[in-house]
C-alpha positions as protocol buffer text, in pm:
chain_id: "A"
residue {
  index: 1
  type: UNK
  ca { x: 0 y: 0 z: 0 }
}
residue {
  index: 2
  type: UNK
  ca { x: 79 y: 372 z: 26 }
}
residue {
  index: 3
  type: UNK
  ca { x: 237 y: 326 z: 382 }
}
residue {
  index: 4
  type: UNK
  ca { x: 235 y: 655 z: 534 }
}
residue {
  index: 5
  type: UNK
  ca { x: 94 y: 790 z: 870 }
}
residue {
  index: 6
  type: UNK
  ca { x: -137 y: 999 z: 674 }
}
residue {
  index: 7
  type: UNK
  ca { x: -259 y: 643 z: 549 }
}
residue {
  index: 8
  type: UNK
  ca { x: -304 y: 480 z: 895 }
}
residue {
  index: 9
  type: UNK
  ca { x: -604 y: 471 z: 1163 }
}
residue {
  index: 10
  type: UNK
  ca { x: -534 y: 501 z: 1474 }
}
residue {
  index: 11
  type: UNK
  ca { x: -729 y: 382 z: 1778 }
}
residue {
  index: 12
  type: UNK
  ca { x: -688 y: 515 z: 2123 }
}
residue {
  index: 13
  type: UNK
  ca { x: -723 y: 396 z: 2477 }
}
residue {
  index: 14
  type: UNK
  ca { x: -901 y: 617 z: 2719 }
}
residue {
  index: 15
  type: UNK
  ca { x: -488 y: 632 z: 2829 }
}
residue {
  index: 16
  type: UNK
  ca { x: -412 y: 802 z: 2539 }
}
residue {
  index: 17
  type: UNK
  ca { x: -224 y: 471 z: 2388 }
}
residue {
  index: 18
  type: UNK
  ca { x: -271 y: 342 z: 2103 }
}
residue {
  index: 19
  type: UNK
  ca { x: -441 y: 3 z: 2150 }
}
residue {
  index: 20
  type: UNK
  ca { x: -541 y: -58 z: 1739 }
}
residue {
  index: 21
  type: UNK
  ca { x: -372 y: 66 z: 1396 }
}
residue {
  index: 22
  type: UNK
  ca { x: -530 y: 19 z: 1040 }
}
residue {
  index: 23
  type: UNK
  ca { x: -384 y: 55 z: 702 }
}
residue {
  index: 24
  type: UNK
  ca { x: -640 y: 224 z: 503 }
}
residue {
  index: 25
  type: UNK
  ca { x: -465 y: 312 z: 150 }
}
residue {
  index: 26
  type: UNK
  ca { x: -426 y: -4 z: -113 }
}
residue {
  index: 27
  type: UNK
  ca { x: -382 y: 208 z: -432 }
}
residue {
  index: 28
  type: UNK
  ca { x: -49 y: 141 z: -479 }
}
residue {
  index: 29
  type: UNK
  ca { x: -2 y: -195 z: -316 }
}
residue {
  index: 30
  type: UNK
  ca { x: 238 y: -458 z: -535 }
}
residue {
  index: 31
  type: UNK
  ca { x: 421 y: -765 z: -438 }
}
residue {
  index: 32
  type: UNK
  ca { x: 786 y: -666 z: -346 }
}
residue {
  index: 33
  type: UNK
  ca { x: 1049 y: -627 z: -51 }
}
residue {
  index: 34
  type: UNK
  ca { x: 938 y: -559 z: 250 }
}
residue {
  index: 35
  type: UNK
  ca { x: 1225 y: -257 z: 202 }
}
residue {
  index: 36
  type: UNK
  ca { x: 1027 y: -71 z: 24 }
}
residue {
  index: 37
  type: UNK
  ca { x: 758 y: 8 z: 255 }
}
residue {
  index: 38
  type: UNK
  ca { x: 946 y: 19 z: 565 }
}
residue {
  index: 39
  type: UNK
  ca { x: 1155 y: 308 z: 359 }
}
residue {
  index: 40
  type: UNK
  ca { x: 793 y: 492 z: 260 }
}
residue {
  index: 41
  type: UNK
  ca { x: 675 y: 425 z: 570 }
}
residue {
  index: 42
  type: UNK
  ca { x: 997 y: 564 z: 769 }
}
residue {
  index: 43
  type: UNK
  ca { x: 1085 y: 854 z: 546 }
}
residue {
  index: 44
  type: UNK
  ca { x: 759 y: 966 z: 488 }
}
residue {
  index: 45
  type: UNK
  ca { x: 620 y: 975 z: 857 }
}
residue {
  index: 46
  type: UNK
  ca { x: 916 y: 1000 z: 1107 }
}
residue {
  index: 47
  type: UNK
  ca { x: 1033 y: 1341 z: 1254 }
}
residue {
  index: 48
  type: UNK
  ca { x: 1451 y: 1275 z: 1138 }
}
residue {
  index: 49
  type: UNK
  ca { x: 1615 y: 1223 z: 1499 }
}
residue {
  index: 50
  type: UNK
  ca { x: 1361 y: 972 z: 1543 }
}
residue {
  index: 51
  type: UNK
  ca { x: 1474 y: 835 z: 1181 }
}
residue {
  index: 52
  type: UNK
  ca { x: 1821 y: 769 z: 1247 }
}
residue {
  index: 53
  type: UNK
  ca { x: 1809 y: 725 z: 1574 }
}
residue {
  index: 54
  type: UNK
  ca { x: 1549 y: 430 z: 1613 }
}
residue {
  index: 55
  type: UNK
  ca { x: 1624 y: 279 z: 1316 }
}
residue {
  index: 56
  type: UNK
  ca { x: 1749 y: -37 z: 1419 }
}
residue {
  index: 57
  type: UNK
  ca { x: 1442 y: -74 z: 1685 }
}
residue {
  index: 58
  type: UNK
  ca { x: 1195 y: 33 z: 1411 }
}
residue {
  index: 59
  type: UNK
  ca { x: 1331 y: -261 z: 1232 }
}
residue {
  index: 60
  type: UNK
  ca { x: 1304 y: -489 z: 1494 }
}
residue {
  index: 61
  type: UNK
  ca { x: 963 y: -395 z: 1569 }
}
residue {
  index: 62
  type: UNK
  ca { x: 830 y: -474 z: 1214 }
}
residue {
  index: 63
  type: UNK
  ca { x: 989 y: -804 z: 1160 }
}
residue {
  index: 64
  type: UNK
  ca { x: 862 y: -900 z: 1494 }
}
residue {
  index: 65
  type: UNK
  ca { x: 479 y: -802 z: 1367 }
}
residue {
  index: 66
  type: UNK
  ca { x: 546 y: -891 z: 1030 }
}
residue {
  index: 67
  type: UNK
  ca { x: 648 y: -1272 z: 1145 }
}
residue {
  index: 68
  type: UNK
  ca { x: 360 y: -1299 z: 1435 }
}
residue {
  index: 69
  type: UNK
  ca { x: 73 y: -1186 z: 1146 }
}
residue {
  index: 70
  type: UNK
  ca { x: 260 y: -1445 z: 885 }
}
residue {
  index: 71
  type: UNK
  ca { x: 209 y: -1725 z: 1139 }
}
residue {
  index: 72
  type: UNK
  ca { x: -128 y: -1564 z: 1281 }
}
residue {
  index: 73
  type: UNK
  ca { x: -250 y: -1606 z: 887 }
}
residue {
  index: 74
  type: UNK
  ca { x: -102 y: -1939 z: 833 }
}
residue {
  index: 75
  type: UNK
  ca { x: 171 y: -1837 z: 539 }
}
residue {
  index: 76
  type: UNK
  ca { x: 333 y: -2129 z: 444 }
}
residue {
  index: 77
  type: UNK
  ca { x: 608 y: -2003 z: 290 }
}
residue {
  index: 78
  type: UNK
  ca { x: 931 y: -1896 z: 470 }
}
residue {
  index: 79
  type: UNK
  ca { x: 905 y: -1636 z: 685 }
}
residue {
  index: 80
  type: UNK
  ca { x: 1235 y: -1396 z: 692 }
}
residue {
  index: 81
  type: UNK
  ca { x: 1445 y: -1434 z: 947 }
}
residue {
  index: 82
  type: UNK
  ca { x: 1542 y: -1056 z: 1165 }
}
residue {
  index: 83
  type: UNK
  ca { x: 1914 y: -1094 z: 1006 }
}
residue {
  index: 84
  type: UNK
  ca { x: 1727 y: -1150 z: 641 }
}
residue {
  index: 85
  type: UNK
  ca { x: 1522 y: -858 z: 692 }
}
residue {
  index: 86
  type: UNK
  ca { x: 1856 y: -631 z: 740 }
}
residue {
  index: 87
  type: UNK
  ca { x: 1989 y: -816 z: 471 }
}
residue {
  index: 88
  type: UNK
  ca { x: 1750 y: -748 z: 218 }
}
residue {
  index: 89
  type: UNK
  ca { x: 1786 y: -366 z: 360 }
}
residue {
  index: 90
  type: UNK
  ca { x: 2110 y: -396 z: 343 }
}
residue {
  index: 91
  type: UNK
  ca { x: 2102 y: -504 z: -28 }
}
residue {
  index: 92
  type: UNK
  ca { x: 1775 y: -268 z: -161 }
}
residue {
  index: 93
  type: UNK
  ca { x: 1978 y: 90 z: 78 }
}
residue {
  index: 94
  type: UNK
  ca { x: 2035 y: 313 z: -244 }
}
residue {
  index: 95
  type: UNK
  ca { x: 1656 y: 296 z: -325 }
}
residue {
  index: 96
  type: UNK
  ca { x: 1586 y: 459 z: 44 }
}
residue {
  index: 97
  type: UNK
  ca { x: 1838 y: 733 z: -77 }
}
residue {
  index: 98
  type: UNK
  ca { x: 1588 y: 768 z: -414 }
}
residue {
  index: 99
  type: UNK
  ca { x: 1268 y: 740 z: -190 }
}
residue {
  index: 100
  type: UNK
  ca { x: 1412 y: 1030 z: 31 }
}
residue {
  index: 101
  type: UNK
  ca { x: 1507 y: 1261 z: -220 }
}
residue {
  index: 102
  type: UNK
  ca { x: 1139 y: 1148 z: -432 }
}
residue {
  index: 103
  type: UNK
  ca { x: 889 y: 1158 z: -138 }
}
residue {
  index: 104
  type: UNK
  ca { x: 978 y: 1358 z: 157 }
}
residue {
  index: 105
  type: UNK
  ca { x: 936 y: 1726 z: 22 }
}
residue {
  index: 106
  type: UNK
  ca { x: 552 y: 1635 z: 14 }
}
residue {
  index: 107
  type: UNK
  ca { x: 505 y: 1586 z: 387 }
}
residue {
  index: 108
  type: UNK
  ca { x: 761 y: 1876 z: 437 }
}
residue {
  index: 109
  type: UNK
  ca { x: 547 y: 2121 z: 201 }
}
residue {
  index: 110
  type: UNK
  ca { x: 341 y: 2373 z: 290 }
}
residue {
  index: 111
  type: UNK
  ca { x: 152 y: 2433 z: 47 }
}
residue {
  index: 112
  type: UNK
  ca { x: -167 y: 2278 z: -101 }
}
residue {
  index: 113
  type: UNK
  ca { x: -40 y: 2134 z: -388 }
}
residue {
  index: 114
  type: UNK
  ca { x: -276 y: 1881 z: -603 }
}
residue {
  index: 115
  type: UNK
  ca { x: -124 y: 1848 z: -944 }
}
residue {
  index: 116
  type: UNK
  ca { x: 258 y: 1999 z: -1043 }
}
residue {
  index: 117
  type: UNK
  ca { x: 45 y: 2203 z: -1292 }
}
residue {
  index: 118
  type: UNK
  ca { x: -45 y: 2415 z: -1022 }
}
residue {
  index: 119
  type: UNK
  ca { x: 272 y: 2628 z: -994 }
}
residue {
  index: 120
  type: UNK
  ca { x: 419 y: 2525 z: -1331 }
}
residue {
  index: 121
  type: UNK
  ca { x: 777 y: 2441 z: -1359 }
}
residue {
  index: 122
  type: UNK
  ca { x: 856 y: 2598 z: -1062 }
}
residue {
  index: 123
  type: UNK
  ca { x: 753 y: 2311 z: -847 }
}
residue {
  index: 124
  type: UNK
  ca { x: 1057 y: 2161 z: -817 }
}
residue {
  index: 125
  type: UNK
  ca { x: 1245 y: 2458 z: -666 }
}
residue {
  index: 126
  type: UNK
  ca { x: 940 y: 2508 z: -458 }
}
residue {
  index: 127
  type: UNK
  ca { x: 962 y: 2167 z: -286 }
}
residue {
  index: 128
  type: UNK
  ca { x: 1306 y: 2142 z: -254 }
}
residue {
  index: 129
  type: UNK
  ca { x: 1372 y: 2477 z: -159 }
}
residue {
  index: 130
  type: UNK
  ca { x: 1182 y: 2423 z: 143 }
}
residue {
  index: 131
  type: UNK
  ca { x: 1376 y: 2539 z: 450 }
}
residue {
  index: 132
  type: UNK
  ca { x: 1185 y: 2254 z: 617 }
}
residue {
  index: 133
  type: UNK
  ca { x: 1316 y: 2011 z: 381 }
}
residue {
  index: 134
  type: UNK
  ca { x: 1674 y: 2188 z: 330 }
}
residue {
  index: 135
  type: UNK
  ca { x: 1702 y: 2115 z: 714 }
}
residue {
  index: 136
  type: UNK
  ca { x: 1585 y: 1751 z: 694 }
}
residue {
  index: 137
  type: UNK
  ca { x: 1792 y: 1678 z: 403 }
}
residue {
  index: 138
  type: UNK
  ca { x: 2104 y: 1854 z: 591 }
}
residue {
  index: 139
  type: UNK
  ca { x: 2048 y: 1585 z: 906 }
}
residue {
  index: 140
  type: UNK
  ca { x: 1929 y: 1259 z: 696 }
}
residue {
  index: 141
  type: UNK
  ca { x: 2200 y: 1265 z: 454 }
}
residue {
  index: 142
  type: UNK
  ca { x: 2509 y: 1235 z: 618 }
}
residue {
  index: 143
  type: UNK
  ca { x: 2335 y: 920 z: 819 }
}
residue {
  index: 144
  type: UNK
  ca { x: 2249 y: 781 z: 457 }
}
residue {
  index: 145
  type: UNK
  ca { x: 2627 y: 861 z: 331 }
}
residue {
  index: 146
  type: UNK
  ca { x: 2738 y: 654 z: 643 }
}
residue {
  index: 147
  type: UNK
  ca { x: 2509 y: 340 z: 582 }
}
residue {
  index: 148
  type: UNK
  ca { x: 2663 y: 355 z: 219 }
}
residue {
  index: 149
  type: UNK
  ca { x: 2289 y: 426 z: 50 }
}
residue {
  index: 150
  type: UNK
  ca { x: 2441 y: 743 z: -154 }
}
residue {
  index: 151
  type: UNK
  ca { x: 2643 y: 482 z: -372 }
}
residue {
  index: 152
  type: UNK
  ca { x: 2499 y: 366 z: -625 }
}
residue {
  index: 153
  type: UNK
  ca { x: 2422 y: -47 z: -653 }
}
């Protein structure tokens, strides 16, 4: 799917945790590495400290979900283990430096933007120009250099 927060339903406790979660965008759904949404997923919807710092934990958390609901639905196949997961991260890392650069001046953008028509061929310097995204890009990057994800496969 289109895994982003503004894609997700979230259901409270009268503690103000959240007790349920639902995906609720399919539109773009395909069958493909599980990389690829938890790099929409994280670049789209985390604040950036929380990005690189939680990373790893992030990780953990969604192989440990993703294997429970494999087993829960009775997939017969093999189910990746943690160390595949990173693996196949590992392996698919350039396309999170693509999916940064691609997707994350939309959630960064203040304006209402539906089409590119909107502001011409301006919208490129519009989006990227974005002090809001200039500083996000200035604190991801360097984290993406380090993990090797700015050289190309």
């Amino acid at each position: 799917g289109d895994m982003w927060s503004n894609n997700l339903m979230f259901k409270y406790s009268e503690d103000g945790s959240i007790s349920d979660l639902k995906t609720v965008d399919y539109q773009l759904l395909f069958y493909g590495t599980p990389a690829k949404d938890i790099f929409n997923f994280m670049i789209t919807s985390w604040r950036p400290d929380i990005k690189i710092k939680e990373f790893d934990n992030f990780i953990s958390f969604y192989h440990e979900n993703l294997a429970e609901n494999l087993k829960m639905l009775k997939y017969k196949k093999h189910i990746p283990t943690l160390q595949q997961l990173n693996e196949e991260i590992l392996k698919r890392k350039f396309l999170m430096t693509a999916m940064t650069v691609e997707l994350l001046p939309f959630p960064l953008n203040d304006m209402a933007i539906t089409t590119s028509e909107e502001i011409g061929d301006k919208w490129l310097s519009v989006f990227y120009n974005n002090p809001r995204c200039e500083a996000v890009f200035e604190e991801v990057f360097p984290w993406l250099d380090a993990m090797g994800a700015l050289e190309m496969p």
